[in-house]
JSON list of C-alpha atoms and ligand atoms in Angstrom, two decimals:
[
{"chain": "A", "resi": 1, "resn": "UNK", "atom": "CA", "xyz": [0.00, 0.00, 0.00]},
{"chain": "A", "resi": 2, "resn": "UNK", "atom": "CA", "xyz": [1.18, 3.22, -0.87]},
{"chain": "A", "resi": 3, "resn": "UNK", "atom": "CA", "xyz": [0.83, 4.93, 2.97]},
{"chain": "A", "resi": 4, "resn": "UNK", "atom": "CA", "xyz": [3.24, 1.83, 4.34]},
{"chain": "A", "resi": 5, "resn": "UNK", "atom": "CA", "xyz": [5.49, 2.73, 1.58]},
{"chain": "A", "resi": 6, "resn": "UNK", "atom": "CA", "xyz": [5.63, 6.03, 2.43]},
{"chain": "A", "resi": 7, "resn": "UNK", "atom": "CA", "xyz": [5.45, 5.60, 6.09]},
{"chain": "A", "resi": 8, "resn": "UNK", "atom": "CA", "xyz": [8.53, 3.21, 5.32]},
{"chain": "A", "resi": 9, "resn": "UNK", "atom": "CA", "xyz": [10.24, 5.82, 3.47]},
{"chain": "A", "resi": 10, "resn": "UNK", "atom": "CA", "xyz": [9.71, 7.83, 6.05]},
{"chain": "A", "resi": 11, "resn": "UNK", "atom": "CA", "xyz": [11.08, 6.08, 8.88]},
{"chain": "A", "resi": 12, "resn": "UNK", "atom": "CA", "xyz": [14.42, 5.41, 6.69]},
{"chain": "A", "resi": 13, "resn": "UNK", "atom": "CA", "xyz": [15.10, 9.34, 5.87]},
{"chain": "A", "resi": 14, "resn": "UNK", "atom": "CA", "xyz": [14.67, 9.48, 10.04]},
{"chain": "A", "resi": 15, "resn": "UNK", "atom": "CA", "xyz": [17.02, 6.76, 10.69]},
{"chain": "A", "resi": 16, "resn": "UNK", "atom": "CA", "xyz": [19.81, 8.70, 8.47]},
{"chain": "A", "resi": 17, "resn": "UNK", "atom": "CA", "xyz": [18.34, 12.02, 9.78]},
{"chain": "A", "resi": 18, "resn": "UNK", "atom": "CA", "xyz": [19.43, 10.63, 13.52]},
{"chain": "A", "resi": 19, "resn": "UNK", "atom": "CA", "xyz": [22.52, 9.38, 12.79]},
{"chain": "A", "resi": 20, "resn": "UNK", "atom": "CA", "xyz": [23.77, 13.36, 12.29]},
{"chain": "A", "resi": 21, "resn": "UNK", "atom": "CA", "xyz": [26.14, 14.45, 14.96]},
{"chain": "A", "resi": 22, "resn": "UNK", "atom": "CA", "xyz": [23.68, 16.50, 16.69]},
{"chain": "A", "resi": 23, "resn": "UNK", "atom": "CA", "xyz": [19.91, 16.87, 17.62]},
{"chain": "A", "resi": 24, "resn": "UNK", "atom": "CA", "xyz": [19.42, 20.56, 16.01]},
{"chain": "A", "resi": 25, "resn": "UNK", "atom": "CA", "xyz": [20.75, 18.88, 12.61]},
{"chain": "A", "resi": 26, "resn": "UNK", "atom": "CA", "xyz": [18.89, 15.87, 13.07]},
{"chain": "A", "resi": 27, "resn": "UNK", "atom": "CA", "xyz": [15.67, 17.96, 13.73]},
{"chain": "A", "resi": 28, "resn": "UNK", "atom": "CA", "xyz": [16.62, 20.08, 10.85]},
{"chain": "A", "resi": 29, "resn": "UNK", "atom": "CA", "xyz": [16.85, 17.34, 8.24]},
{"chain": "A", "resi": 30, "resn": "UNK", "atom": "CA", "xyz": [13.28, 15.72, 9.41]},
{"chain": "A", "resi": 31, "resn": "UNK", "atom": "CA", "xyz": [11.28, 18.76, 8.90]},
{"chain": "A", "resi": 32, "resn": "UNK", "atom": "CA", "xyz": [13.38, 19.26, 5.92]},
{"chain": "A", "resi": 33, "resn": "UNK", "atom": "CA", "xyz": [12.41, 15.59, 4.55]},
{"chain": "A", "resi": 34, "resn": "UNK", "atom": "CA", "xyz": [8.70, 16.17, 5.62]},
{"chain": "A", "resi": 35, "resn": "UNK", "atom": "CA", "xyz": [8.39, 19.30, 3.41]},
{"chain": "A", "resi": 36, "resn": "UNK", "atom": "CA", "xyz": [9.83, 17.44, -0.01]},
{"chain": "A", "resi": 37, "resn": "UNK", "atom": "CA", "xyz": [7.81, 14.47, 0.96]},
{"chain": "A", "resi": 38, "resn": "UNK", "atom": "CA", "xyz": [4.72, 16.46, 0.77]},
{"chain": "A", "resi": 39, "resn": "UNK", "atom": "CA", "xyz": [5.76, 18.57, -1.89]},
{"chain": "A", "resi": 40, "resn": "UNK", "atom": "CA", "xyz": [6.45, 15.92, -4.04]},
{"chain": "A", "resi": 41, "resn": "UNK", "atom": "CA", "xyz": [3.51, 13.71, -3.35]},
{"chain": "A", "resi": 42, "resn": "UNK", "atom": "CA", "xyz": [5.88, 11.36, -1.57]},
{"chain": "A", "resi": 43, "resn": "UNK", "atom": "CA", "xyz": [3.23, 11.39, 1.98]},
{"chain": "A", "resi": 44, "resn": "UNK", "atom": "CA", "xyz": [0.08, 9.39, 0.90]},
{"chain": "A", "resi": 45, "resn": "UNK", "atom": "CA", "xyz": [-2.02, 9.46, 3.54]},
{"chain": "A", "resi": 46, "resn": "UNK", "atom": "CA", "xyz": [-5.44, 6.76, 3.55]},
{"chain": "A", "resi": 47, "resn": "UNK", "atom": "CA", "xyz": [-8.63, 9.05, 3.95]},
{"chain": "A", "resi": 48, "resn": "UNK", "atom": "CA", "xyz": [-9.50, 6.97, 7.27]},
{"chain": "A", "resi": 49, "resn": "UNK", "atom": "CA", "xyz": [-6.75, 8.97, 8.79]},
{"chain": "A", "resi": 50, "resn": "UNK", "atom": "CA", "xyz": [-7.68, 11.98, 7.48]},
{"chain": "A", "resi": 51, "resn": "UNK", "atom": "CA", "xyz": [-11.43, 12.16, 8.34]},
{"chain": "A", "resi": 52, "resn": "UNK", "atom": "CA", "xyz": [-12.03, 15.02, 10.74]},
{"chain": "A", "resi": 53, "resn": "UNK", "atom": "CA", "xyz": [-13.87, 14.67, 13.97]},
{"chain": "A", "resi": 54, "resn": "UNK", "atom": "CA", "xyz": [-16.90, 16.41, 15.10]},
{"chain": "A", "resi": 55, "resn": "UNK", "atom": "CA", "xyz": [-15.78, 17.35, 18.71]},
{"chain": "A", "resi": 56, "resn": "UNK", "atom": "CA", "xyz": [-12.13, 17.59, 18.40]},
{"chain": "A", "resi": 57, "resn": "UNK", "atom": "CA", "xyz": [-9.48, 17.45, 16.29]},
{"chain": "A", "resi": 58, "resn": "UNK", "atom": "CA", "xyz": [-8.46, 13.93, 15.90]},
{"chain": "A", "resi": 59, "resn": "UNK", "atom": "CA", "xyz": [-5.24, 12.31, 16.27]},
{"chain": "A", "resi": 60, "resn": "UNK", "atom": "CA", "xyz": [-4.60, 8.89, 14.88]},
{"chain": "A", "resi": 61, "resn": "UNK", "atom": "CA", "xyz": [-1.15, 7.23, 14.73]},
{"chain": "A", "resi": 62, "resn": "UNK", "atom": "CA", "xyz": [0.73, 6.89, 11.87]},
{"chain": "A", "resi": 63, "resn": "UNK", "atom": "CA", "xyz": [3.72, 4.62, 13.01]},
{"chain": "A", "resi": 64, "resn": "UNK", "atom": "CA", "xyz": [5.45, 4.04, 16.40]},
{"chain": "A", "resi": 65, "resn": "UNK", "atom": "CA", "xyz": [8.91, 2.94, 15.67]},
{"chain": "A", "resi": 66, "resn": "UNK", "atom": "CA", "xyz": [10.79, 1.78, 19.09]},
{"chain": "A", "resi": 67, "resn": "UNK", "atom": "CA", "xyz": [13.93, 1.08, 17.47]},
{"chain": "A", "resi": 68, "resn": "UNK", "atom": "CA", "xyz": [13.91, 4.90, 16.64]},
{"chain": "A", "resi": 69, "resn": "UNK", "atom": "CA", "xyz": [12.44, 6.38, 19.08]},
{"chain": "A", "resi": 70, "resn": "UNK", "atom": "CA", "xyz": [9.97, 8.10, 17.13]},
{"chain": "A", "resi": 71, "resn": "UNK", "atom": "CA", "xyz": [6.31, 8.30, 16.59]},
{"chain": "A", "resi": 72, "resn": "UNK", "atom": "CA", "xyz": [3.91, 9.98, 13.86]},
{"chain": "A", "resi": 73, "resn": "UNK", "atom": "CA", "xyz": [1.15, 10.82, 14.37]},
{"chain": "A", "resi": 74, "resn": "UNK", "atom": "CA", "xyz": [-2.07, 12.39, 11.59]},
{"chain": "A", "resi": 75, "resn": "UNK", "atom": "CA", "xyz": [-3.87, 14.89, 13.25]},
{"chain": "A", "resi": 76, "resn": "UNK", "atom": "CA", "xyz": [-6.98, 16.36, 11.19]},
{"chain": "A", "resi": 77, "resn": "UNK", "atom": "CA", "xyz": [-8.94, 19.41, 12.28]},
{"chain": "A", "resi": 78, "resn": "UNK", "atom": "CA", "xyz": [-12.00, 20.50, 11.69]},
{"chain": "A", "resi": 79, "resn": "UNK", "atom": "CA", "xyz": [-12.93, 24.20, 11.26]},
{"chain": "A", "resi": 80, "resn": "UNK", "atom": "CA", "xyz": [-12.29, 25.94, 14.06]},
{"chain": "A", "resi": 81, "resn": "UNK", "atom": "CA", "xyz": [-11.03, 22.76, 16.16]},
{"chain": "A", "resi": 82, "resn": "UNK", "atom": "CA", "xyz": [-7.82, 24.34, 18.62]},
{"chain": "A", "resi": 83, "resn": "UNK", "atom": "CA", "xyz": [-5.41, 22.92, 20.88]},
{"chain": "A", "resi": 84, "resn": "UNK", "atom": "CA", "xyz": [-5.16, 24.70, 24.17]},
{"chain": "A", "resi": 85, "resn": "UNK", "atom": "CA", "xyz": [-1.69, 26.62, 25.55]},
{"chain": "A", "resi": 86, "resn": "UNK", "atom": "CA", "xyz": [0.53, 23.11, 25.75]},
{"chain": "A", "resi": 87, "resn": "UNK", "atom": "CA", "xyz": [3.87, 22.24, 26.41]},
{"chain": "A", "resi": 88, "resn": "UNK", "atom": "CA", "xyz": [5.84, 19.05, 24.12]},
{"chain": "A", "resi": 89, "resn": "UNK", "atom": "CA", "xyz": [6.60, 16.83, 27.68]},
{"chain": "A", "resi": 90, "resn": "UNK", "atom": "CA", "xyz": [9.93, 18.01, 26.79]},
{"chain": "A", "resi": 91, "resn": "UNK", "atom": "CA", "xyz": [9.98, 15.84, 23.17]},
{"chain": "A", "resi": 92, "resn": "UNK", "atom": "CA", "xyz": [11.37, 16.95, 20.13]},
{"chain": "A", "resi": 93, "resn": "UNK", "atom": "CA", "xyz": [8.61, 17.45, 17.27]},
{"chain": "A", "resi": 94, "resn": "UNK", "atom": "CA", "xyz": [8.60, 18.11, 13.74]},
{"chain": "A", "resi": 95, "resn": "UNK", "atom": "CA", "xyz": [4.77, 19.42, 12.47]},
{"chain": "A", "resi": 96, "resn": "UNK", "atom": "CA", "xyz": [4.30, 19.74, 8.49]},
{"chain": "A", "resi": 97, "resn": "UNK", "atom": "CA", "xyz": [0.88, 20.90, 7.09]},
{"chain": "A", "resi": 98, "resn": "UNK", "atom": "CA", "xyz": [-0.51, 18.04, 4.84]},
{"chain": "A", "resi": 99, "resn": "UNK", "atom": "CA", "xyz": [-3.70, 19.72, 3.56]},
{"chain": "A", "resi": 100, "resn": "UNK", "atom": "CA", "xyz": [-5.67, 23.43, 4.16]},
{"chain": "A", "resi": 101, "resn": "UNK", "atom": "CA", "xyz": [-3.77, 26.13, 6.92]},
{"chain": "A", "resi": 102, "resn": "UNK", "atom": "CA", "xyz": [-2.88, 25.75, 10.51]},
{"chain": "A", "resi": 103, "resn": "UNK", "atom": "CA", "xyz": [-1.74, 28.84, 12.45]},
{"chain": "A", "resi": 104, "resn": "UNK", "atom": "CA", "xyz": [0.47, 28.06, 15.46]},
{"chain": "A", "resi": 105, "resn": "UNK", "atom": "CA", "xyz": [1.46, 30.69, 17.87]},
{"chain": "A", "resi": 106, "resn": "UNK", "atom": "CA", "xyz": [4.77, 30.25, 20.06]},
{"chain": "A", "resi": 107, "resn": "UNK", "atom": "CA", "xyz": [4.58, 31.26, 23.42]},
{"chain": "A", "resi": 108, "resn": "UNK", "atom": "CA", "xyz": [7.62, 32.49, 25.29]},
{"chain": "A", "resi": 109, "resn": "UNK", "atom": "CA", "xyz": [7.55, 31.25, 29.39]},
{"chain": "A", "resi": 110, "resn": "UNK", "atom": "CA", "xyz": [8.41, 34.18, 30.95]},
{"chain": "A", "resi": 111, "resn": "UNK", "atom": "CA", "xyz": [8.01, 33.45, 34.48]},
{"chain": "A", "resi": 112, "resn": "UNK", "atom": "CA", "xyz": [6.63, 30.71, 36.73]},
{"chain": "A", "resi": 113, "resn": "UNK", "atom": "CA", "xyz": [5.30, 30.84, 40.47]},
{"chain": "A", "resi": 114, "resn": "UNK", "atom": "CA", "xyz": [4.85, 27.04, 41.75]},
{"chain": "A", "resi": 115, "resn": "UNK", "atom": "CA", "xyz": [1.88, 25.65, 39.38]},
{"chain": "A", "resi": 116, "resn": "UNK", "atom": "CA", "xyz": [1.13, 28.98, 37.81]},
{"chain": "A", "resi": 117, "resn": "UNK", "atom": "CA", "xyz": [3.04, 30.21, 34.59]},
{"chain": "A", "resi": 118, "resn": "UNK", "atom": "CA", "xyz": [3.18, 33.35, 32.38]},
{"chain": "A", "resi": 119, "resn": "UNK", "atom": "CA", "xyz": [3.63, 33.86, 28.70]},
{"chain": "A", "resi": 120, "resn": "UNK", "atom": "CA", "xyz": [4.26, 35.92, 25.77]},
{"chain": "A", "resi": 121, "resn": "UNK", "atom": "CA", "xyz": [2.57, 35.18, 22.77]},
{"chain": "A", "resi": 122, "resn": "UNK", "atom": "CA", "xyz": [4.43, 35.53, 19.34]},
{"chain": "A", "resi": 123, "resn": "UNK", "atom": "CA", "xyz": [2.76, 36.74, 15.93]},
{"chain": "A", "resi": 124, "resn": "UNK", "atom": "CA", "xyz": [0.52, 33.80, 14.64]},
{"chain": "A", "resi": 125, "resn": "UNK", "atom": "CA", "xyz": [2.60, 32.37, 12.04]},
{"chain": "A", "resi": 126, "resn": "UNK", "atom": "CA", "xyz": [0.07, 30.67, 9.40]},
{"chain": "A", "resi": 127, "resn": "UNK", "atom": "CA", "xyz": [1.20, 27.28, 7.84]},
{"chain": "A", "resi": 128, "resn": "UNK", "atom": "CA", "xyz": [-0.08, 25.98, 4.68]},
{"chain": "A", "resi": 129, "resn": "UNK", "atom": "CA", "xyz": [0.47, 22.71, 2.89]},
{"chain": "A", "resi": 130, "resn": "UNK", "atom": "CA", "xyz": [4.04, 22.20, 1.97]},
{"chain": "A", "resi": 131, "resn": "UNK", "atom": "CA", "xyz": [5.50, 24.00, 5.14]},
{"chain": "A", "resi": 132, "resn": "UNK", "atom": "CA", "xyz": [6.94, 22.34, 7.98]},
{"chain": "A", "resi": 133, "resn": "UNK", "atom": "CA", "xyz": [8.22, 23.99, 11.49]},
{"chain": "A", "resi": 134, "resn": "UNK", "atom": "CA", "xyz": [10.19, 21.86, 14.76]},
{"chain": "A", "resi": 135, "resn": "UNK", "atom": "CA", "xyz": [10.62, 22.26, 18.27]},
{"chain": "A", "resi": 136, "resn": "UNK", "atom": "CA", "xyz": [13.35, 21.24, 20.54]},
{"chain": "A", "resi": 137, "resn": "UNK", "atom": "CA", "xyz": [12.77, 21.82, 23.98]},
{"chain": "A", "resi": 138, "resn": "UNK", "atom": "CA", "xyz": [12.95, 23.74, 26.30]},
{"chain": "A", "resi": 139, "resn": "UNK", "atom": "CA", "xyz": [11.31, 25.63, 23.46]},
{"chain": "A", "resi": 140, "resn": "UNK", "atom": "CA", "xyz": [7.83, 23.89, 23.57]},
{"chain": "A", "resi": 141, "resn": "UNK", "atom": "CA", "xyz": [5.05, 25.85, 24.00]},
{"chain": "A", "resi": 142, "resn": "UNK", "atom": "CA", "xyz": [2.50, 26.26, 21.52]},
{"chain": "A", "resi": 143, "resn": "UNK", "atom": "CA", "xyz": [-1.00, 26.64, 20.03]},
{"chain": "A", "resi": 144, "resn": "UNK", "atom": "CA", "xyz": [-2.03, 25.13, 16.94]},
{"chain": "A", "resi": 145, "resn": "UNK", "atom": "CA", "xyz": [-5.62, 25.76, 15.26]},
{"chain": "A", "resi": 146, "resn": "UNK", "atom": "CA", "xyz": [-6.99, 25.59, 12.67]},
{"chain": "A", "resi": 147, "resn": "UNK", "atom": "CA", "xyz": [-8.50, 29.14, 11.81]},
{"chain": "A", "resi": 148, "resn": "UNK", "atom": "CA", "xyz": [-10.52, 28.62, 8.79]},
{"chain": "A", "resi": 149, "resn": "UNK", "atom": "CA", "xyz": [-13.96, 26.79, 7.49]},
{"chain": "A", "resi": 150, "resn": "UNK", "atom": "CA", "xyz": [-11.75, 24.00, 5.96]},
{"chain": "A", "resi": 151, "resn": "UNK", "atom": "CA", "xyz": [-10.58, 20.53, 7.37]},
{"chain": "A", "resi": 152, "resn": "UNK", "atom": "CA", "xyz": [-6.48, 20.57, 7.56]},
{"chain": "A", "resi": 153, "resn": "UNK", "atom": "CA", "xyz": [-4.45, 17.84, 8.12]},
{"chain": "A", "resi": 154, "resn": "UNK", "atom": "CA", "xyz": [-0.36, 17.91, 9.54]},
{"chain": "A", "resi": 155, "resn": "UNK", "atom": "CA", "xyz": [1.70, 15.35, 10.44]},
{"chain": "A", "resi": 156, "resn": "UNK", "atom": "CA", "xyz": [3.43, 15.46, 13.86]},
{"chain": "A", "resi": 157, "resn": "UNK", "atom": "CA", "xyz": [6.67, 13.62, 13.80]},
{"chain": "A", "resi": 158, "resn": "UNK", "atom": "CA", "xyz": [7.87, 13.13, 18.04]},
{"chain": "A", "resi": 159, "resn": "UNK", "atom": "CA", "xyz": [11.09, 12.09, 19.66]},
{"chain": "A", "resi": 160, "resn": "UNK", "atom": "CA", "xyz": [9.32, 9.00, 21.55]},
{"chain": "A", "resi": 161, "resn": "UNK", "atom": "CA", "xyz": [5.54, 8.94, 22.08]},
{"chain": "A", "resi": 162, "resn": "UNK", "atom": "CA", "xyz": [3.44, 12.02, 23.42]},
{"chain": "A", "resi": 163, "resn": "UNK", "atom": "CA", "xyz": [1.15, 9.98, 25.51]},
{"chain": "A", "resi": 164, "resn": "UNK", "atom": "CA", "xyz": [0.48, 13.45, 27.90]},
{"chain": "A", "resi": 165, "resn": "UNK", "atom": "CA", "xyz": [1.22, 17.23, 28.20]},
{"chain": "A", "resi": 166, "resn": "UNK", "atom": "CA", "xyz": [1.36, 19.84, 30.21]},
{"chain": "A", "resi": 167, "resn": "UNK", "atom": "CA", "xyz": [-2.11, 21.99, 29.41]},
{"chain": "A", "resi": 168, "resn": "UNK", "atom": "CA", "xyz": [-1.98, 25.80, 30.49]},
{"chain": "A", "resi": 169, "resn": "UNK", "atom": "CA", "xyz": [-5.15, 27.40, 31.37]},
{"chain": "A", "resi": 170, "resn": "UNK", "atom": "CA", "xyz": [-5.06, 31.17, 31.17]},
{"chain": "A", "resi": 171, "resn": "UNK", "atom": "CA", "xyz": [-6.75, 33.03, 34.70]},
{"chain": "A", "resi": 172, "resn": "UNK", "atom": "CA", "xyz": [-8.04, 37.19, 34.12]},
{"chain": "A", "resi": 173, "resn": "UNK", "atom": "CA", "xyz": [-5.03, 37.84, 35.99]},
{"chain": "A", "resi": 174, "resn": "UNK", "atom": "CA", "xyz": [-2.79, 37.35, 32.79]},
{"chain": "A", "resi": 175, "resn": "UNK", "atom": "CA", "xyz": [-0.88, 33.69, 34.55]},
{"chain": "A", "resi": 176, "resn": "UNK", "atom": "CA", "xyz": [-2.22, 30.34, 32.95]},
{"chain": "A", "resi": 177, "resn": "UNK", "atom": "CA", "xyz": [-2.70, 27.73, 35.39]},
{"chain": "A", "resi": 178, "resn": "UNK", "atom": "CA", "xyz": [-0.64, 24.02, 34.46]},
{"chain": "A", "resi": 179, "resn": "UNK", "atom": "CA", "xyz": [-2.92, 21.13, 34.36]},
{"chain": "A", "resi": 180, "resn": "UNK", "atom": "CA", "xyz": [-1.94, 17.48, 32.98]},
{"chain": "A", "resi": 181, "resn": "UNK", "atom": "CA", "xyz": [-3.69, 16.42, 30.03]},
{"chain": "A", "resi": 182, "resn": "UNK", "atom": "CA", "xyz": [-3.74, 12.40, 28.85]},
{"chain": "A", "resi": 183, "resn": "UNK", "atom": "CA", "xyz": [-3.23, 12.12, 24.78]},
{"chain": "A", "resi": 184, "resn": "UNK", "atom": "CA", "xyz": [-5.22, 9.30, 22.94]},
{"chain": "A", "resi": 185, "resn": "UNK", "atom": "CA", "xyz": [-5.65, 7.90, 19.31]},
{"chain": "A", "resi": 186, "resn": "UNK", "atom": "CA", "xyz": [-8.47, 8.59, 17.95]},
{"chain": "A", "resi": 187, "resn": "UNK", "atom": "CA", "xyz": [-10.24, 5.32, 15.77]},
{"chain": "A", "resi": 188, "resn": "UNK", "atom": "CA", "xyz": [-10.03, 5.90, 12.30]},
{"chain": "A", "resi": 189, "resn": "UNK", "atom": "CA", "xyz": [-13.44, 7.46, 10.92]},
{"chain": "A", "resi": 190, "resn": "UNK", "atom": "CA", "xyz": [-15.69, 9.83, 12.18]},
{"chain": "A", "resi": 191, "resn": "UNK", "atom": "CA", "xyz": [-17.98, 7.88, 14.74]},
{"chain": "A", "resi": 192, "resn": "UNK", "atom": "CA", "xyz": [-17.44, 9.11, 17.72]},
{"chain": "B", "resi": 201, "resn": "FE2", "atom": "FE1", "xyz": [2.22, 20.92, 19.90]}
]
């Protein structure tokens, strides 16, 4: 099938791209690989994994490779569908756009006071299909939605598997409260 192909293709341009003497050039060469493969067509991905959820945006696993130490993951969004303030669990992470426009904002931590944490939002930056950013902690906080009437779809390449988060919860007095949040795969489809 031609997603196991390119999931297999995949996992061998991030065995070579791990094998460079650091992780900032190993990063580099992922998202790098992620934007030919979807600019070339390389990154089939089956519809199933690309059907959009009614109450949130789904994510369904693309392949877990132990030997690696690497997961993807498909997430698709529905209009409007958001993550909240989170942080990467301290995880590497390379995010391409496969279909439509996501718009992440950064967030610098600026200070933290036991469980309570404040930030500095950058300038949305809006990704469409084709472009790919990373993360290496302890640079790892984010929001990704999807701002538009259209489903989008990105692929979320991790350094091991993001099975929970830190979630930040912002309070009128400017701070976010941290809360933990538990990550699942979603089935493929759209029944909930
Ligand atoms: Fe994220």
């Amino acid at each position: 099938m031609a997603s196991l192909q390119a999931g297999e293709n995949l996992k061998q341009r991030i065995e070579e791209a791990l094998a460079l003497p650091n992780l900032e050039a190993s990063v580099e060469a992922i998202r790098a690989e992620l934007v030919s493969a979807i600019r070339e067509g390389r990154l089939e991905l089956p519809q199933p994994l690309r059907e959009p959820r009614p109450d949130h945006y789904a994510r369904r696993l693309l392949f877990a490779d132990e030997a690696l130490g690497v997961t993807a993951v498909v997430m698709t969004w529905g209009p409007h569908q958001a993550t909240p303030l989170h942080d990467h669990a301290g995880m590497w992470c390379v995010e391409g756009v496969v279909e439509g426009e996501i718009e992440v904002i950064r967030h610098v931590l600026v200070e933290e006071a036991g469980n309570l944490y404040r930030f500095v939002p950058e300038a949305p930056i809006h990704a469409f299909k084709g472009n790919a950013g990373s993360l290496i902690p302890p640079v790892e906080h984010h929001v990704l939605a999807n701002s538009t009437d259209r489903v989008a779809v990105t692929l979320h390449i991790y350094g091991g598997e993001m099975d929970r988060c830190s979630v930040f919860l912002p309070r009128p007095d400017g701070w976010c409260e941290r809360g933990e949040r538990t990550l699942r795969y979603d089935d493929c489809g759209t029944a909930a």
